[in-house]
Coordinates of C-alpha atoms in Angstrom, one line a residue:
X13 CA 108.2 100.1 113.1
X14 CA 108.1 96.7 114.2
X15 CA 108.8 94.2 111.6
X16 CA 105.9 91.7 110.0
X17 CA 106.6 88.1 111.2
X18 CA 103.7 86.3 111.0
X19 CA 101.5 87.1 107.8
X20 CA 99.0 84.4 107.3
X21 CA 97.2 83.9 110.3
X22 CA 95.3 81.0 108.9
X23 CA 98.1 78.5 108.6
X24 CA 95.5 74.8 108.8
X25 CA 93.4 76.3 106.0
X26 CA 95.8 77.3 103.7
X27 CA 97.4 74.1 103.4
X28 CA 94.5 72.2 101.7
X29 CA 93.5 75.3 99.7
X30 CA 97.1 74.7 98.6
X31 CA 96.2 71.2 96.9
X32 CA 93.4 72.5 95.2
X33 CA 95.0 75.1 93.8
X34 CA 97.2 75.5 90.0
X35 CA 100.4 77.1 90.1
X36 CA 99.5 80.3 89.2
X37 CA 96.6 80.8 91.7
X38 CA 98.9 80.1 94.1
X39 CA 101.6 82.2 93.5
X40 CA 98.9 85.2 92.7
X41 CA 97.2 84.7 96.3
X42 CA 100.7 84.3 98.0
X43 CA 101.3 87.5 96.0
X44 CA 97.7 89.3 97.7
X45 CA 98.6 88.3 100.9
X46 CA 102.3 89.5 101.0
X47 CA 100.7 92.8 99.6
X48 CA 98.1 92.8 102.2
X49 CA 100.7 92.4 105.2
X50 CA 102.9 94.7 103.5
X51 CA 100.3 97.5 103.0
X52 CA 99.2 96.6 106.7
X53 CA 95.9 96.5 105.1
X54 CA 92.5 94.3 106.4
X55 CA 92.1 93.3 103.2
X56 CA 93.2 92.8 99.5
X57 CA 91.1 91.4 97.2
X58 CA 91.9 90.5 93.6
X59 CA 89.0 90.8 90.8
X60 CA 89.6 89.5 87.1
X61 CA 88.0 91.1 84.3
X62 CA 86.4 88.6 82.1
X63 CA 85.0 89.6 78.4
X64 CA 84.6 86.1 76.9
X65 CA 83.0 85.4 73.7
X66 CA 79.1 85.5 74.2
X67 CA 79.3 86.4 77.8
X68 CA 78.7 89.8 79.3
X69 CA 81.7 91.7 80.6
X70 CA 81.9 90.8 84.5
X71 CA 84.9 91.2 87.4
X72 CA 85.1 87.7 89.5
X73 CA 87.1 87.5 92.2
X74 CA 90.3 85.3 91.8
X75 CA 91.8 83.2 92.6
X76 CA 88.4 82.1 93.3
X77 CA 87.3 80.6 96.6
X78 CA 90.3 82.2 98.8
X79 CA 88.1 85.0 100.6
X80 CA 88.1 85.0 104.4
X81 CA 84.4 85.4 104.6
X82 CA 83.1 83.9 100.9
X83 CA 80.3 85.9 99.8
X84 CA 77.9 84.5 97.4
X85 CA 78.3 87.4 94.8
X86 CA 81.4 86.7 93.2
X87 CA 81.0 88.2 89.8
X88 CA 80.0 92.1 89.3
X89 CA 77.8 93.0 86.0
X90 CA 81.1 95.4 84.2
X91 CA 78.2 96.8 82.4
X92 CA 76.5 98.4 85.0
X93 CA 78.8 101.3 86.0
X94 CA 81.7 99.3 87.5
X95 CA 84.4 100.3 85.2
X96 CA 83.8 103.7 85.4
X97 CA 83.2 103.9 88.8
X98 CA 86.7 101.9 89.2
X99 CA 88.9 104.4 87.0
X100 CA 87.3 107.1 88.1
X101 CA 88.5 106.3 91.8
X102 CA 91.7 104.8 91.5
X103 CA 94.0 105.5 94.4
X104 CA 91.4 107.3 96.2
X105 CA 90.1 106.7 99.6
X106 CA 86.7 105.6 99.2
X107 CA 84.2 105.7 102.7
X108 CA 82.3 102.7 103.1
X109 CA 79.4 105.0 102.9
X110 CA 80.2 106.0 99.7
X111 CA 80.8 102.4 98.4
X112 CA 77.2 101.8 99.7
X113 CA 75.8 103.4 97.1
X114 CA 78.1 102.5 94.4
X115 CA 77.9 99.7 92.0
X116 CA 80.4 98.0 94.2
X117 CA 78.5 97.9 97.5
X118 CA 78.6 93.8 97.5
X119 CA 82.6 94.0 98.3
X120 CA 82.0 95.3 101.8
X121 CA 80.5 91.6 102.5
X122 CA 82.6 90.2 100.5
X123 CA 86.0 91.6 101.7
X124 CA 84.3 90.9 105.4
X125 CA 84.8 93.9 107.3
X126 CA 82.2 96.4 107.3
X127 CA 84.2 99.0 109.3
X128 CA 87.1 99.4 106.9
X129 CA 87.6 102.3 104.1
X130 CA 88.4 101.2 100.8
X131 CA 90.8 101.7 97.8
X132 CA 90.1 100.6 94.4
X133 CA 93.3 100.1 92.1
X134 CA 92.3 98.8 88.7
X135 CA 95.1 97.1 86.9
X136 CA 95.7 97.4 83.2
X137 CA 97.9 96.4 80.5
X138 CA 98.1 99.2 78.1
X139 CA 94.6 100.2 77.4
X140 CA 93.1 96.8 78.4
X141 CA 91.8 96.4 82.1
X142 CA 92.8 93.3 83.7
X143 CA 91.2 93.6 86.3
X144 CA 91.2 95.6 89.9
X145 CA 92.5 95.1 93.6
X146 CA 90.4 95.9 96.5
X147 CA 92.3 97.2 99.6
X148 CA 90.2 97.8 103.0
X149 CA 91.9 99.7 105.9
X150 CA 90.4 100.8 109.0
X151 CA 93.7 103.6 110.1
X152 CA 96.9 105.6 108.8
X153 CA 95.0 105.1 105.0
X154 CA 96.2 108.3 103.4
X155 CA 99.8 107.2 104.4
X156 CA 99.1 103.8 102.8
X157 CA 97.8 105.5 100.1
X158 CA 100.5 107.3 99.0
X159 CA 103.2 104.2 100.1
X160 CA 101.1 102.0 97.5
X161 CA 101.3 105.0 94.7
X162 CA 105.1 105.3 94.7
X163 CA 105.4 101.1 94.2
X164 CA 102.5 100.9 92.0
X165 CA 104.1 100.3 89.2
X166 CA 106.8 97.3 90.7
X167 CA 103.7 95.7 92.3
X168 CA 101.6 95.9 88.8
X169 CA 104.4 94.6 86.9
X170 CA 104.4 91.6 89.1
X171 CA 100.9 91.3 89.0
X172 CA 100.8 91.2 85.1
X173 CA 103.9 88.6 85.0
X174 CA 101.5 86.5 87.3
X175 CA 98.4 86.9 84.9
X176 CA 99.9 86.4 81.9
X177 CA 101.4 83.2 83.4
X178 CA 97.9 82.4 83.9
X179 CA 96.8 82.2 80.2
X180 CA 100.0 80.2 79.1
X181 CA 100.1 76.6 79.3
X182 CA 102.6 75.2 82.2
X183 CA 104.3 72.2 80.5
X184 CA 106.6 71.5 84.0
X185 CA 106.0 67.8 85.1
X186 CA 105.2 68.1 89.0
X187 CA 105.7 65.1 90.9
X188 CA 103.4 64.7 93.7
X189 CA 106.4 64.9 96.4
X190 CA 107.9 67.5 95.0
X191 CA 104.6 69.5 94.4
X192 CA 103.5 69.4 97.5
X193 CA 107.4 70.2 99.2
X194 CA 107.1 73.4 97.2
X195 CA 103.9 74.2 97.9
X196 CA 104.6 74.3 101.6
X197 CA 107.7 75.9 101.0
X198 CA 105.7 78.7 99.6
X199 CA 103.5 78.8 102.5
X200 CA 106.5 79.1 104.7
X201 CA 108.4 81.9 102.9
X202 CA 104.7 83.7 102.9
X203 CA 105.5 84.1 106.7
X204 CA 107.8 86.6 106.7
X205 CA 108.5 90.1 104.9
X206 CA 112.4 89.9 106.3
X207 CA 114.5 89.8 103.3
X208 CA 117.0 87.8 105.4
X209 CA 114.7 85.1 106.6
X210 CA 113.3 84.4 103.3
X211 CA 116.6 83.9 102.1
X212 CA 117.9 81.4 105.2
X213 CA 113.8 79.8 105.1
X214 CA 114.8 79.4 101.2
X215 CA 117.6 77.4 101.3
X216 CA 116.8 75.4 104.7
X217 CA 113.4 74.3 103.4
X218 CA 115.1 73.0 100.0
X219 CA 117.7 70.6 102.1
X220 CA 114.2 68.6 102.4
X221 CA 114.1 68.2 98.3
X222 CA 117.6 68.6 96.9
X223 CA 120.9 67.4 98.7
X224 CA 123.3 69.6 98.8
X225 CA 126.2 71.1 100.9
X226 CA 126.7 74.4 100.4
X227 CA 124.4 77.5 99.0
X228 CA 124.7 80.9 97.8
X229 CA 121.8 83.7 97.3
X230 CA 122.5 86.6 95.0
X231 CA 119.9 89.3 94.3
X232 CA 120.6 91.9 91.7
X233 CA 120.7 95.5 93.0
X234 CA 118.4 97.5 90.5
X235 CA 120.2 100.7 90.9
X236 CA 123.8 99.6 90.2
X237 CA 122.7 96.5 88.1
X238 CA 125.6 94.5 90.2
X239 CA 125.2 91.4 92.5
X240 CA 124.5 92.1 96.3
X241 CA 125.5 89.2 98.1
X242 CA 122.7 87.9 100.5
X243 CA 122.7 85.2 102.0
X244 CA 125.6 81.7 102.3
X245 CA 124.7 78.2 103.5
X246 CA 128.0 76.1 104.4
X247 CA 130.8 78.3 103.9
X248 CA 133.5 79.3 106.3
X249 CA 134.1 82.5 107.6
X250 CA 137.2 83.0 106.0
X251 CA 136.0 82.1 102.4
X252 CA 132.9 84.5 102.6
X253 CA 134.6 87.4 100.8
X254 CA 135.3 84.9 98.0
X255 CA 131.6 84.8 97.5
X256 CA 131.3 88.7 96.1
X257 CA 131.1 88.0 92.4
X258 CA 130.4 90.7 89.6
X259 CA 127.5 90.5 87.4
X260 CA 130.4 88.5 84.6
X261 CA 132.1 86.0 87.0
X262 CA 131.4 82.7 87.6
X263 CA 128.7 80.4 86.6
X264 CA 126.4 82.8 89.0
X265 CA 127.5 85.6 86.7
X266 CA 126.9 83.8 83.1
X267 CA 123.5 82.2 84.9
X268 CA 122.8 85.6 85.6
X269 CA 123.5 87.2 82.2
X270 CA 121.6 84.6 80.1
X271 CA 118.8 83.7 82.2
X272 CA 119.7 79.7 82.0
X273 CA 120.1 77.6 84.6
X274 CA 122.8 75.2 84.7
X275 CA 124.0 71.6 85.8
X276 CA 128.0 71.4 86.3
X277 CA 128.5 68.1 87.3
X278 CA 132.5 68.6 87.5
X279 CA 133.4 71.8 88.4
X280 CA 136.8 71.1 87.5
X281 CA 136.1 70.8 83.9
X282 CA 134.2 73.9 83.7
X283 CA 136.5 77.1 82.6
X284 CA 133.8 79.4 83.9
X285 CA 133.6 77.9 87.9
X286 CA 135.4 79.8 89.9
X287 CA 136.8 78.2 92.9
X288 CA 135.6 79.5 96.4
X289 CA 136.4 75.9 98.2
X290 CA 138.4 73.3 97.3
X291 CA 135.7 70.5 98.5
X292 CA 133.1 71.5 95.9
X293 CA 132.8 69.3 93.5
X294 CA 129.8 69.6 91.5
X295 CA 127.0 72.8 91.3
X296 CA 123.8 73.9 90.1
X297 CA 122.8 77.4 89.2
X298 CA 119.5 78.9 88.4
X299 CA 118.4 82.4 87.7
X300 CA 115.1 84.2 89.9
X301 CA 113.0 85.4 87.7
X302 CA 110.2 88.4 87.8
X303 CA 109.0 88.0 84.2
X304 CA 111.8 88.3 82.0
X305 CA 113.7 90.1 84.3
X306 CA 116.5 88.5 86.3
X307 CA 116.3 89.5 89.9
X308 CA 118.8 87.1 91.4
X309 CA 120.2 83.6 91.2
X310 CA 121.2 80.8 93.0
X311 CA 123.8 78.3 93.3
X312 CA 123.8 75.1 95.4
X313 CA 127.2 73.3 95.5
X314 CA 127.8 69.3 96.5
X315 CA 131.4 67.8 97.5
X316 CA 129.8 65.1 95.3
X317 CA 130.6 64.7 91.3
X318 CA 127.3 64.4 89.4
X319 CA 124.9 65.6 92.6
X320 CA 122.6 67.4 90.6
X321 CA 119.9 65.9 87.7
X322 CA 117.9 67.4 85.1
X323 CA 114.3 66.6 87.3
X324 CA 115.7 68.1 90.0
X325 CA 116.4 71.1 88.0
X326 CA 113.1 71.6 86.3
X327 CA 111.8 71.5 90.4
X328 CA 114.4 74.5 91.0
X329 CA 113.5 76.7 88.5
X330 CA 109.7 76.0 89.6
X331 CA 110.5 76.8 93.2
X332 CA 112.7 80.1 91.8
X333 CA 109.7 80.7 89.9
X334 CA 107.3 80.8 93.3
X335 CA 110.2 82.5 95.5
X336 CA 110.6 85.0 93.0
X337 CA 107.3 86.7 94.6
X338 CA 107.9 86.9 98.0
X339 CA 111.6 88.1 97.3
X340 CA 110.1 90.8 95.4
X341 CA 107.7 91.7 97.9
X342 CA 110.2 91.6 100.7
X343 CA 112.9 94.0 98.6
X344 CA 110.2 96.3 98.5
X345 CA 108.8 96.3 101.9
X346 CA 112.5 96.8 102.8
X347 CA 112.5 99.9 100.8
X348 CA 109.3 101.1 102.4
X349 CA 110.8 100.3 106.0
X350 CA 114.2 102.4 104.7
X351 CA 111.9 105.3 103.4
X352 CA 110.1 105.6 106.5
X353 CA 113.4 105.5 108.6
X354 CA 114.4 108.0 106.2
X355 CA 111.4 110.4 106.6
X356 CA 111.8 110.0 110.2
X357 CA 115.3 111.1 110.4
X358 CA 114.4 114.3 108.0
X359 CA 111.7 114.9 110.0
X360 CA 114.1 115.7 113.2
X361 CA 117.0 117.3 110.6
X362 CA 113.6 119.1 110.0
X363 CA 113.3 120.3 113.2
X364 CA 117.0 120.8 114.1
X365 CA 116.9 123.2 111.0
X366 CA 114.1 125.3 112.1
X367 CA 116.1 125.8 115.5
X368 CA 118.8 127.0 113.4
X369 CA 116.8 129.5 112.0
X370 CA 115.5 132.3 113.9
X371 CA 111.7 131.9 114.9
X372 CA 111.8 135.5 116.7
X373 CA 113.3 138.2 114.8
X374 CA 115.1 141.4 116.6
X375 CA 113.2 144.3 117.7
X376 CA 113.7 147.8 117.3
X377 CA 112.7 151.3 117.1
X378 CA 113.4 152.3 114.3
X379 CA 114.3 149.3 111.8
X380 CA 111.1 146.6 111.1
X381 CA 112.0 143.0 110.1
X382 CA 110.5 140.3 108.2
X383 CA 111.5 137.0 107.0
X384 CA 110.9 133.9 105.1
X385 CA 112.3 130.4 104.2
X386 CA 110.7 127.3 102.7
X387 CA 112.9 124.2 101.3
X388 CA 111.9 123.2 98.3
X389 CA 112.0 119.6 100.4
X390 CA 111.7 118.5 103.4
X391 CA 115.2 120.0 104.4
X392 CA 117.0 122.6 102.1
X393 CA 120.6 124.3 102.0
X394 CA 119.2 128.1 102.6
X395 CA 119.9 130.0 105.6
X396 CA 119.2 134.0 106.9
X397 CA 120.2 135.8 110.0
X398 CA 118.6 139.3 111.7
X399 CA 120.6 140.1 114.9
X400 CA 120.9 142.8 117.0
X401 CA 124.4 143.9 118.0
X402 CA 124.9 145.3 121.4
X403 CA 126.0 148.6 119.7
X404 CA 122.4 148.9 118.2
X405 CA 123.3 148.2 114.8
X406 CA 121.3 144.9 113.0
X407 CA 123.1 142.5 110.9
X408 CA 120.8 141.0 108.1
X409 CA 122.6 138.0 106.0
X410 CA 121.1 135.2 103.2
X411 CA 123.0 132.5 102.4
X412 CA 122.5 129.7 99.7
X413 CA 124.2 126.5 99.6
X414 CA 124.9 124.6 96.4
X415 CA 122.8 121.7 96.6
X416 CA 119.5 120.9 98.0
X417 CA 118.2 118.2 100.5
X418 CA 119.9 116.2 103.5
X419 CA 123.4 116.9 101.8
X420 CA 122.5 121.0 101.2
X421 CA 121.1 121.0 105.1
X422 CA 124.3 119.5 106.5
X423 CA 126.5 122.2 104.7
X424 CA 124.0 124.5 105.7
X425 CA 124.5 123.9 109.3
X426 CA 128.2 124.2 109.1
X427 CA 128.4 127.2 107.7
X428 CA 125.4 129.0 110.0
X429 CA 127.5 127.1 112.8
X430 CA 130.8 129.1 111.6
X431 CA 129.3 132.6 110.5
X432 CA 127.3 132.9 114.2
X433 CA 130.7 132.2 115.4
X434 CA 132.2 135.2 113.7
X435 CA 130.0 137.6 114.1
X436 CA 130.6 137.6 117.8
X437 CA 134.1 139.2 117.5
X438 CA 133.9 142.9 116.2
X439 CA 135.4 143.1 112.6
X440 CA 134.7 144.9 109.4
X441 CA 132.2 143.0 107.3
X442 CA 134.6 142.0 104.5
X443 CA 137.1 141.0 107.2
X444 CA 134.6 138.8 108.8
X445 CA 133.5 137.1 105.4
X446 CA 137.1 136.6 104.6
X447 CA 137.6 134.5 107.8
X448 CA 134.5 132.5 107.4
X449 CA 135.4 131.7 103.7
X450 CA 138.5 130.5 105.5
X451 CA 136.9 128.2 107.8
X452 CA 134.2 127.1 105.1
X453 CA 136.8 126.0 102.8
X454 CA 139.1 124.1 105.4
X455 CA 135.7 122.3 106.5
X456 CA 133.8 121.6 103.0
X457 CA 134.8 118.8 100.5
X458 CA 136.2 120.3 97.3
X459 CA 133.5 120.8 94.7
X460 CA 130.9 122.2 97.5
X461 CA 130.5 126.4 98.0
X462 CA 127.8 128.4 98.9
X463 CA 126.9 132.2 97.9
X464 CA 126.2 134.7 100.8
X465 CA 125.3 138.2 101.8
X466 CA 126.3 139.7 104.7
X467 CA 125.7 143.4 105.8
X468 CA 125.3 145.5 108.9
X469 CA 122.6 147.9 109.0
X470 CA 124.0 151.4 110.8
X471 CA 121.0 153.1 112.5
X472 CA 122.2 156.1 113.7
X473 CA 124.9 156.7 110.7
X474 CA 121.6 155.6 108.3
X475 CA 123.9 153.7 106.2
X476 CA 124.2 149.4 105.2
X477 CA 127.5 148.5 105.1
X478 CA 128.1 144.9 103.2
X479 CA 129.9 142.4 101.7
X480 CA 128.9 139.9 99.3
X481 CA 130.2 136.4 98.2
X482 CA 128.8 135.6 94.7
X483 CA 125.3 136.0 95.8
X484 CA 122.2 137.4 94.1
X485 CA 121.9 141.1 94.6
X486 CA 120.2 142.4 97.2
X487 CA 117.9 145.4 96.6
X488 CA 117.4 148.7 98.6
X489 CA 114.5 150.8 97.5
X490 CA 114.4 154.2 98.3
X491 CA 111.5 156.2 99.6
X492 CA 111.9 158.2 96.7
X493 CA 110.9 155.2 94.0
X494 CA 114.9 154.8 93.3
X495 CA 116.7 151.4 93.7
X496 CA 120.1 150.0 94.1
X497 CA 121.7 146.7 93.7
X498 CA 124.0 145.3 95.8
X499 CA 125.9 143.4 93.6
X500 CA 128.9 140.6 94.7
X501 CA 132.0 142.0 95.9
X502 CA 133.7 138.5 96.1
X503 CA 133.7 135.1 94.8
X504 CA 131.9 132.1 96.4
X505 CA 132.2 130.9 99.8
X506 CA 134.5 127.3 99.8
X507 CA 136.2 127.9 96.4
X508 CA 139.2 129.6 96.9
X509 CA 140.6 129.4 101.0
X510 CA 142.3 132.8 100.7
X511 CA 139.8 135.0 98.7
X512 CA 139.6 138.5 99.5
X513 CA 136.3 140.6 99.7
X514 CA 135.6 144.2 99.6
X515 CA 133.4 146.4 101.5
X516 CA 130.5 148.5 100.0
X517 CA 128.6 151.0 101.7
X518 CA 124.9 152.5 100.6
X519 CA 122.7 155.0 102.3
X520 CA 119.5 153.4 103.9
X521 CA 117.3 156.8 105.1
X522 CA 113.9 156.6 106.8
X523 CA 111.4 155.1 104.5
X524 CA 113.7 152.7 102.7
X525 CA 113.3 149.5 102.5
X526 CA 116.3 146.8 102.0
X527 CA 115.4 143.1 100.6
X528 CA 117.9 140.4 100.7
X529 CA 116.4 137.1 98.5
X530 CA 118.0 133.7 97.5
X531 CA 118.2 132.1 94.3
X532 CA 114.7 130.5 94.3
X533 CA 112.8 133.5 94.1
X534 CA 113.8 134.9 90.8
X535 CA 114.6 131.8 89.3
X536 CA 111.3 130.7 89.9
X537 CA 109.4 129.3 87.0
X538 CA 105.9 129.4 85.3
X539 CA 104.0 126.8 82.9
X540 CA 106.0 128.5 79.9
X541 CA 109.4 128.0 81.7
X542 CA 109.5 132.0 82.3
X543 CA 111.6 133.1 85.5
X544 CA 110.6 135.4 87.9
X545 CA 113.5 137.4 87.7
X546 CA 115.0 140.6 88.9
X547 CA 113.3 143.3 87.3
X548 CA 109.7 141.4 88.2
X549 CA 110.9 141.3 91.8
X550 CA 111.7 145.0 91.6
X551 CA 108.5 146.3 90.1
X552 CA 106.5 143.7 92.6
X553 CA 108.8 145.7 95.8
X554 CA 107.4 149.3 94.0
X555 CA 103.8 148.6 94.3
X556 CA 104.5 147.7 98.2
X557 CA 106.4 150.3 99.3
X558 CA 104.3 151.8 101.4
X559 CA 103.7 148.4 103.0
X560 CA 105.6 147.4 106.4
X561 CA 108.0 144.4 105.9
X562 CA 105.5 141.7 106.6
X563 CA 103.1 143.3 104.1
X564 CA 105.6 143.3 101.5
X565 CA 107.0 139.8 102.2
X566 CA 103.1 138.7 101.8
X567 CA 102.9 140.5 98.4
X568 CA 106.1 139.2 97.0
X569 CA 105.0 135.7 98.0
X570 CA 101.6 136.4 96.6
X571 CA 103.1 137.3 93.0
X572 CA 105.0 134.1 93.4
X573 CA 102.3 132.0 93.3
X574 CA 99.9 133.8 91.1
X575 CA 103.4 133.8 88.4
X576 CA 104.1 130.2 89.0
X577 CA 100.3 129.0 89.5
X578 CA 100.5 125.1 89.4
X579 CA 104.6 124.8 88.3
X580 CA 106.3 123.3 91.7
X581 CA 109.2 125.4 93.2
X582 CA 112.4 123.2 92.4
X583 CA 114.5 125.4 94.8
X584 CA 114.4 127.0 98.3
X585 CA 113.0 130.2 98.8
X586 CA 114.3 132.8 101.4
X587 CA 113.6 136.3 101.8
X588 CA 114.6 138.9 104.7
X589 CA 113.2 142.3 104.6
X590 CA 114.4 145.5 106.6
X591 CA 112.7 148.9 106.5
X592 CA 113.7 151.8 107.8
X593 CA 110.8 153.5 109.9
X594 CA 109.4 156.9 109.1

């Protein structure tokens, strides 16, 4: 996807607007603009809920006067069904025709785009409504709604912090020159969502306000709780590695842990200082906050003693508050980009995996076949094979990798490749499985394994020779209603390189049915956390015995859906069915 390099198209207008807004309105506007660009929306407006004493509850555009095409109707009476409409349509795509007949019909004109469809998202603090966002989209709406739902908890936290700050008294005095410099800097930061560009612009713009020789910005990794070194200014390449500090190291670590800014007038007199450059004489370290949470620290260094003062520190703290919104948005945007790339990769992996599984099952005059495979995620760790041999016999197998998703799919592809190579050679079923196990154990990392059921249907001899590496017992349902369970004949694949497997034989006559499956079938759960189980599967097979394999497959899947109802299957499901024609 093309990265967004220019979010705000009306730069000249925004300069004059900045000079008329207080700090928090500016930050909230910047937040909405970044949100608009990150979601690729046509409009992103916020309406603040107000229920002051003696007044009618209403929603008002906030910050006022920032709409691209201001409209005279800026307040919506909250007692006229607006709140009920918002609550009932959260994260739901609303066509402009729907909105026209709603209590929110004025919003189409206010958004400035009558050709968009809209999403209304309410902002809550506990059970208290604080307002709602209006997002307008002209294309790819559902994808944007899905992204918005995924990151909404993070976005809501940022919005709540900004609105809470609005109601607190801001005691930080701003000098006119510094204030204007910060407003221009906030404008500049809002022109991109590329994290590297933002960090570079931060430090370059700060040089116009505070004189320093070197600087580093650290962001805290939300998953590891440790510093991610993100950007450095003024350092030689040979000292870059020294900048990778831990969260409990140096002045930077102290600032991150305490949330307090710190001026060090002489670094030689500060025990917590970690030397990375011998020329540095003084330093200032400032936390970057998102509400009460510390998301990073930036440190400015000088080759002069006493280079920083308290007035500059107050200004840098105000700047950090402003920059945190842009940094959070950039990280959220980066996360969305990574997710999109991962989804593209998963789609490719899904296509490759489908190619590994057979699209067409072999044809036979005496054996009818059916197969089904559904991963619990986009890709899975189950596999199956149904292959005609030159002598007319049929190979039927099912495997289940320990693990789901991408890692399971990779190991599944490895096992499938090994297995299909081995079946080219004529050998007993147990010998084949021993060779497969040996190669599989050599290939995979320690701790990974697979269960596997391998069988050969010998049509003319009316029997099945099979071997099972710890797999769920396949079922042979005989025409007379009796059944046999084809239990494991050896341990799972990949555990012991020299493992031995024994061959077993079972009769397979006209009218008999063979069903091999993965544990996603028998371990499927319902709302009471009960498992579908082997006994229930056998009963389902008995009730469908007269059907052809396709009908039996459909009956099993229908029974699974009826049993599980609204419970999502947490494991891959694979079923292979062979029936001897009567």
